[in-house]
């Protein structure tokens, strides 16, 4: 590190000042293209300013900012990211009282246990799968599933920083500086996964550490993802053909995609515009979100969008199947979070949030019949049958467990206290799925009996038996209340602990932190493998780690263990008043 006043320190300061002058000139020169500016920013800026961190920045083999898009938007038509310095959203987090010494010691012990698990698994990744997408935790191998750009490494950057693993963080940043976004292990790049894992990981690590190399790589990737919108109708493709995208001749939009795909680009692209000052990324996603906004009340269940949509036809209203689970989940999750990231300066996000929450509460949420008669809520699915008739399907899944936290967060940001309590009941529903299973871990997908009323629901052994017989996958050994577990796996998912963490931070209720500890112990016990952690094949049976799957998702380190860690951290660490977390648990700073 350069010392202030030393010759090396002065050289760094002079170089940075010189680059600043160049950038200032280029910014205000009428002959300068954005591509030229970004080229300067990614080479001269990085090679000088990051000298103090001894980072060898390697630009990608292809400069995505130089691509001339066939369907480009005129720079003068780009609107700036909405911001109001006078906007003041309500406080999100509970005002926690001071801890006693005993409380702090107990909490720190639990936090250290989570950290130990992360360190063990990170070291296994570092040993067996460094710079690869995913670790094989049983065999000690690796798999490149997401373009070969070291998905687990990039996804874990902010977790390393948050857990105070600064040596490991520095090593990871040096590796990130050499990732080549100009080529891929796959011909087609998944827009959604690249956005939430890679872009989210780079931006959040930059927000936390302010390391320029991370922003430089985020810009490179952002320009690649911006190419997904180089289509005739400016709707994004689900998969980017790298070779075709390099030509700039335009891409063909798929006729049918899951709604979460195009609906989960807004946070990351907006944050990139905020930190770079370049509005093009925000403008690209604004077209998509305005399409969802205009059609929200034109669907078969007004307020909700169908699971499948057509970006080629700009049709987000004609489908008949509705869910908050897989294929749609993060579309809904991002609405209140965009409201928070933009400080309420763009009203469509509060409107869409209220609209989907009201519709989901009416058509998707049900109280499950359980022996204890606990007041729980579960989010199911709905089918539109025609003539205004909507039929509830009381099936839920682990992916849907995010909704408790989303309702609670929206309840705070939109000043709707009743939605916080709905969020608490939804979170308890997923907590119940965990504690009911012999393994203590919730399954991937399950069914329960829907009560006729939320006001009260007496247990009926006869009705439970009847409902079980209606299921094709009859499991006699299931806990009472569950009529089937059609997918009994646990694949290291974070959604349940995500909502538990959010509810604890928002309400301050000890029940949620206690649940987080029980869940962690069960998950750690069930997922352990020889080298790290792997998916559990059947949570409805007692734990047997000998059959765990030989694959560790990057979100295990990026999300699941991060949420467990934050649940036992001081509440000012990644405060929900300062950050919005994307669907991969990457925290973005809320502008002030």
mmCIF file of N, CA and C in Angstrom, residues 502-560:
data_model
loop_
_atom_site.group_PDB
_atom_site.id
_atom_site.type_symbol
_atom_site.label_atom_id
_atom_site.label_comp_id
_atom_site.label_asym_id
_atom_site.label_seq_id
_atom_site.Cartn_x
_atom_site.Cartn_y
_atom_site.Cartn_z
ATOM 1 N N UNK A 502 -34.911 -11.781 7.270
ATOM 2 C CA UNK A 502 -35.591 -10.506 7.043
ATOM 3 C C UNK A 502 -36.622 -10.237 8.138
ATOM 4 N N UNK A 503 -37.380 -11.262 8.513
ATOM 5 C CA UNK A 503 -38.381 -11.061 9.562
ATOM 6 C C UNK A 503 -37.731 -10.723 10.892
ATOM 7 N N UNK A 504 -36.588 -11.327 11.177
ATOM 8 C CA UNK A 504 -35.892 -10.988 12.429
ATOM 9 C C UNK A 504 -35.415 -9.540 12.402
ATOM 10 N N UNK A 505 -34.836 -9.122 11.298
ATOM 11 C CA UNK A 505 -34.330 -7.749 11.216
ATOM 12 C C UNK A 505 -35.468 -6.720 11.249
ATOM 13 N N UNK A 506 -36.624 -7.077 10.716
ATOM 14 C CA UNK A 506 -37.724 -6.118 10.650
ATOM 15 C C UNK A 506 -38.545 -6.080 11.936
ATOM 16 N N UNK A 507 -38.783 -7.240 12.545
ATOM 17 C CA UNK A 507 -39.649 -7.293 13.735
ATOM 18 C C UNK A 507 -38.875 -7.353 15.042
ATOM 19 N N UNK A 508 -37.635 -7.844 15.006
ATOM 20 C CA UNK A 508 -36.866 -8.005 16.239
ATOM 21 C C UNK A 508 -37.313 -9.167 17.098
ATOM 22 N N UNK A 509 -38.196 -10.022 16.586
ATOM 23 C CA UNK A 509 -38.745 -11.116 17.390
ATOM 24 C C UNK A 509 -37.741 -12.270 17.503
ATOM 25 N N UNK A 510 -37.506 -12.686 18.713
ATOM 26 C CA UNK A 510 -36.502 -13.706 18.984
ATOM 27 C C UNK A 510 -36.852 -15.051 18.351
ATOM 28 N N UNK A 511 -38.141 -15.288 18.118
ATOM 29 C CA UNK A 511 -38.548 -16.573 17.525
ATOM 30 C C UNK A 511 -37.853 -16.831 16.198
ATOM 31 N N UNK A 512 -37.580 -15.765 15.455
ATOM 32 C CA UNK A 512 -36.967 -15.947 14.144
ATOM 33 C C UNK A 512 -35.466 -16.234 14.255
ATOM 34 N N UNK A 513 -34.793 -15.589 15.180
ATOM 35 C CA UNK A 513 -33.379 -15.912 15.362
ATOM 36 C C UNK A 513 -33.209 -17.314 15.935
ATOM 37 N N UNK A 514 -34.106 -17.712 16.819
ATOM 38 C CA UNK A 514 -34.068 -19.082 17.354
ATOM 39 C C UNK A 514 -34.299 -20.096 16.237
ATOM 40 N N UNK A 515 -35.250 -19.789 15.358
ATOM 41 C CA UNK A 515 -35.519 -20.693 14.236
ATOM 42 C C UNK A 515 -34.311 -20.785 13.312
ATOM 43 N N UNK A 516 -33.622 -19.672 13.115
ATOM 44 C CA UNK A 516 -32.435 -19.670 12.255
ATOM 45 C C UNK A 516 -31.379 -20.635 12.784
ATOM 46 N N UNK A 517 -31.205 -20.698 14.101
ATOM 47 C CA UNK A 517 -30.213 -21.599 14.679
ATOM 48 C C UNK A 517 -30.620 -23.062 14.504
ATOM 49 N N UNK A 518 -31.877 -23.345 14.755
ATOM 50 C CA UNK A 518 -32.360 -24.725 14.559
ATOM 51 C C UNK A 518 -32.193 -25.151 13.100
ATOM 52 N N UNK A 519 -32.518 -24.255 12.197
ATOM 53 C CA UNK A 519 -32.401 -24.558 10.776
ATOM 54 C C UNK A 519 -30.942 -24.777 10.381
ATOM 55 N N UNK A 520 -30.062 -23.943 10.899
ATOM 56 C CA UNK A 520 -28.653 -24.095 10.554
ATOM 57 C C UNK A 520 -28.096 -25.431 11.028
ATOM 58 N N UNK A 521 -28.392 -25.793 12.252
ATOM 59 C CA UNK A 521 -27.884 -27.062 12.769
ATOM 60 C C UNK A 521 -28.372 -28.227 11.909
ATOM 61 N N UNK A 522 -29.643 -28.176 11.528
ATOM 62 C CA UNK A 522 -30.213 -29.262 10.724
ATOM 63 C C UNK A 522 -29.589 -29.293 9.326
ATOM 64 N N UNK A 523 -29.446 -28.131 8.714
ATOM 65 C CA UNK A 523 -28.894 -28.058 7.364
ATOM 66 C C UNK A 523 -27.427 -28.482 7.360
ATOM 67 N N UNK A 524 -26.663 -27.998 8.315
ATOM 68 C CA UNK A 524 -25.244 -28.388 8.383
ATOM 69 C C UNK A 524 -25.095 -29.890 8.558
ATOM 70 N N UNK A 525 -25.919 -30.452 9.421
ATOM 71 C CA UNK A 525 -25.859 -31.887 9.695
ATOM 72 C C UNK A 525 -26.238 -32.712 8.468
ATOM 73 N N UNK A 526 -27.219 -32.246 7.711
ATOM 74 C CA UNK A 526 -27.746 -33.034 6.593
ATOM 75 C C UNK A 526 -26.924 -32.910 5.319
ATOM 76 N N UNK A 527 -26.223 -31.789 5.138
ATOM 77 C CA UNK A 527 -25.577 -31.525 3.856
ATOM 78 C C UNK A 527 -24.085 -31.852 3.824
ATOM 79 N N UNK A 528 -23.500 -32.183 4.941
ATOM 80 C CA UNK A 528 -22.049 -32.362 5.011
ATOM 81 C C UNK A 528 -21.583 -33.519 4.125
ATOM 82 N N UNK A 529 -20.512 -33.270 3.389
ATOM 83 C CA UNK A 529 -19.869 -34.300 2.571
ATOM 84 C C UNK A 529 -18.396 -34.382 2.962
ATOM 85 N N UNK A 530 -17.662 -35.223 2.275
ATOM 86 C CA UNK A 530 -16.253 -35.403 2.605
ATOM 87 C C UNK A 530 -15.476 -34.091 2.529
ATOM 88 N N UNK A 531 -15.783 -33.269 1.523
ATOM 89 C CA UNK A 531 -15.001 -32.056 1.324
ATOM 90 C C UNK A 531 -15.759 -30.774 1.641
ATOM 91 N N UNK A 532 -17.069 -30.768 1.458
ATOM 92 C CA UNK A 532 -17.815 -29.525 1.639
ATOM 93 C C UNK A 532 -19.273 -29.838 1.966
ATOM 94 N N UNK A 533 -20.207 -29.316 1.165
ATOM 95 C CA UNK A 533 -21.641 -29.526 1.406
ATOM 96 C C UNK A 533 -22.323 -29.876 0.094
ATOM 97 N N UNK A 534 -23.224 -30.875 0.142
ATOM 98 C CA UNK A 534 -23.933 -31.307 -1.051
ATOM 99 C C UNK A 534 -25.415 -31.469 -0.801
ATOM 100 N N UNK A 535 -26.179 -31.510 -1.859
ATOM 101 C CA UNK A 535 -27.631 -31.597 -1.764
ATOM 102 C C UNK A 535 -28.076 -32.891 -1.104
ATOM 103 N N UNK A 536 -29.222 -32.812 -0.410
ATOM 104 C CA UNK A 536 -29.794 -33.956 0.300
ATOM 105 C C UNK A 536 -30.858 -34.597 -0.586
ATOM 106 N N UNK A 537 -30.787 -35.906 -0.830
ATOM 107 C CA UNK A 537 -31.750 -36.538 -1.741
ATOM 108 C C UNK A 537 -33.163 -36.665 -1.183
ATOM 109 N N UNK A 538 -33.309 -36.819 0.158
ATOM 110 C CA UNK A 538 -34.653 -37.025 0.708
ATOM 111 C C UNK A 538 -34.705 -36.546 2.153
ATOM 112 N N UNK A 539 -35.329 -35.381 2.363
ATOM 113 C CA UNK A 539 -35.394 -34.803 3.714
ATOM 114 C C UNK A 539 -36.514 -35.410 4.544
ATOM 115 N N UNK A 540 -37.366 -36.239 3.920
ATOM 116 C CA UNK A 540 -38.476 -36.841 4.663
ATOM 117 C C UNK A 540 -38.034 -38.073 5.440
ATOM 118 N N UNK A 541 -36.755 -38.412 5.337
ATOM 119 C CA UNK A 541 -36.203 -39.563 6.040
ATOM 120 C C UNK A 541 -35.061 -39.107 6.943
ATOM 121 N N UNK A 542 -34.696 -39.915 7.937
ATOM 122 C CA UNK A 542 -33.574 -39.539 8.801
ATOM 123 C C UNK A 542 -32.312 -39.280 7.984
ATOM 124 N N UNK A 543 -31.428 -38.448 8.521
ATOM 125 C CA UNK A 543 -30.244 -38.015 7.796
ATOM 126 C C UNK A 543 -29.314 -39.181 7.487
ATOM 127 N N UNK A 544 -28.878 -39.225 6.232
ATOM 128 C CA UNK A 544 -27.866 -40.187 5.786
ATOM 129 C C UNK A 544 -27.027 -39.467 4.735
ATOM 130 N N UNK A 545 -25.896 -38.913 5.158
ATOM 131 C CA UNK A 545 -25.102 -38.077 4.263
ATOM 132 C C UNK A 545 -24.333 -38.879 3.209
ATOM 133 N N UNK A 546 -24.368 -40.193 3.295
ATOM 134 C CA UNK A 546 -23.604 -40.998 2.341
ATOM 135 C C UNK A 546 -24.149 -40.903 0.922
ATOM 136 N N UNK A 547 -25.393 -40.455 0.787
ATOM 137 C CA UNK A 547 -26.003 -40.363 -0.544
ATOM 138 C C UNK A 547 -26.128 -38.929 -1.050
ATOM 139 N N UNK A 548 -25.486 -37.987 -0.394
ATOM 140 C CA UNK A 548 -25.609 -36.595 -0.813
ATOM 141 C C UNK A 548 -25.064 -36.375 -2.226
ATOM 142 N N UNK A 549 -25.703 -35.467 -2.938
ATOM 143 C CA UNK A 549 -25.356 -35.227 -4.337
ATOM 144 C C UNK A 549 -23.981 -34.573 -4.457
ATOM 145 N N UNK A 550 -23.271 -34.936 -5.516
ATOM 146 C CA UNK A 550 -21.929 -34.421 -5.751
ATOM 147 C C UNK A 550 -21.980 -33.112 -6.537
ATOM 148 N N UNK A 551 -22.607 -32.102 -5.933
ATOM 149 C CA UNK A 551 -22.688 -30.791 -6.575
ATOM 150 C C UNK A 551 -23.006 -29.740 -5.515
ATOM 151 N N UNK A 552 -22.263 -28.650 -5.522
ATOM 152 C CA UNK A 552 -22.492 -27.562 -4.576
ATOM 153 C C UNK A 552 -22.809 -26.288 -5.366
ATOM 154 N N UNK A 553 -24.056 -25.863 -5.299
ATOM 155 C CA UNK A 553 -24.491 -24.650 -5.987
ATOM 156 C C UNK A 553 -23.731 -23.430 -5.453
ATOM 157 N N UNK A 554 -23.459 -22.478 -6.341
ATOM 158 C CA UNK A 554 -22.767 -21.265 -5.897
ATOM 159 C C UNK A 554 -23.607 -20.489 -4.891
ATOM 160 N N UNK A 555 -24.932 -20.631 -4.967
ATOM 161 C CA UNK A 555 -25.767 -19.865 -4.030
ATOM 162 C C UNK A 555 -25.677 -20.377 -2.593
ATOM 163 N N UNK A 556 -25.101 -21.553 -2.383
ATOM 164 C CA UNK A 556 -24.875 -22.032 -1.015
ATOM 165 C C UNK A 556 -23.948 -21.069 -0.266
ATOM 166 N N UNK A 557 -22.864 -20.647 -0.916
ATOM 167 C CA UNK A 557 -21.934 -19.703 -0.301
ATOM 168 C C UNK A 557 -22.412 -18.259 -0.457
ATOM 169 N N UNK A 558 -23.058 -17.964 -1.572
ATOM 170 C CA UNK A 558 -23.483 -16.594 -1.846
ATOM 171 C C UNK A 558 -24.704 -16.189 -1.041
ATOM 172 N N UNK A 559 -25.625 -17.125 -0.825
ATOM 173 C CA UNK A 559 -26.896 -16.797 -0.170
ATOM 174 C C UNK A 559 -27.108 -17.512 1.155
ATOM 175 N N UNK A 560 -27.173 -18.837 1.096
ATOM 176 C CA UNK A 560 -27.636 -19.592 2.263
ATOM 177 C C UNK A 560 -26.774 -19.324 3.486
#
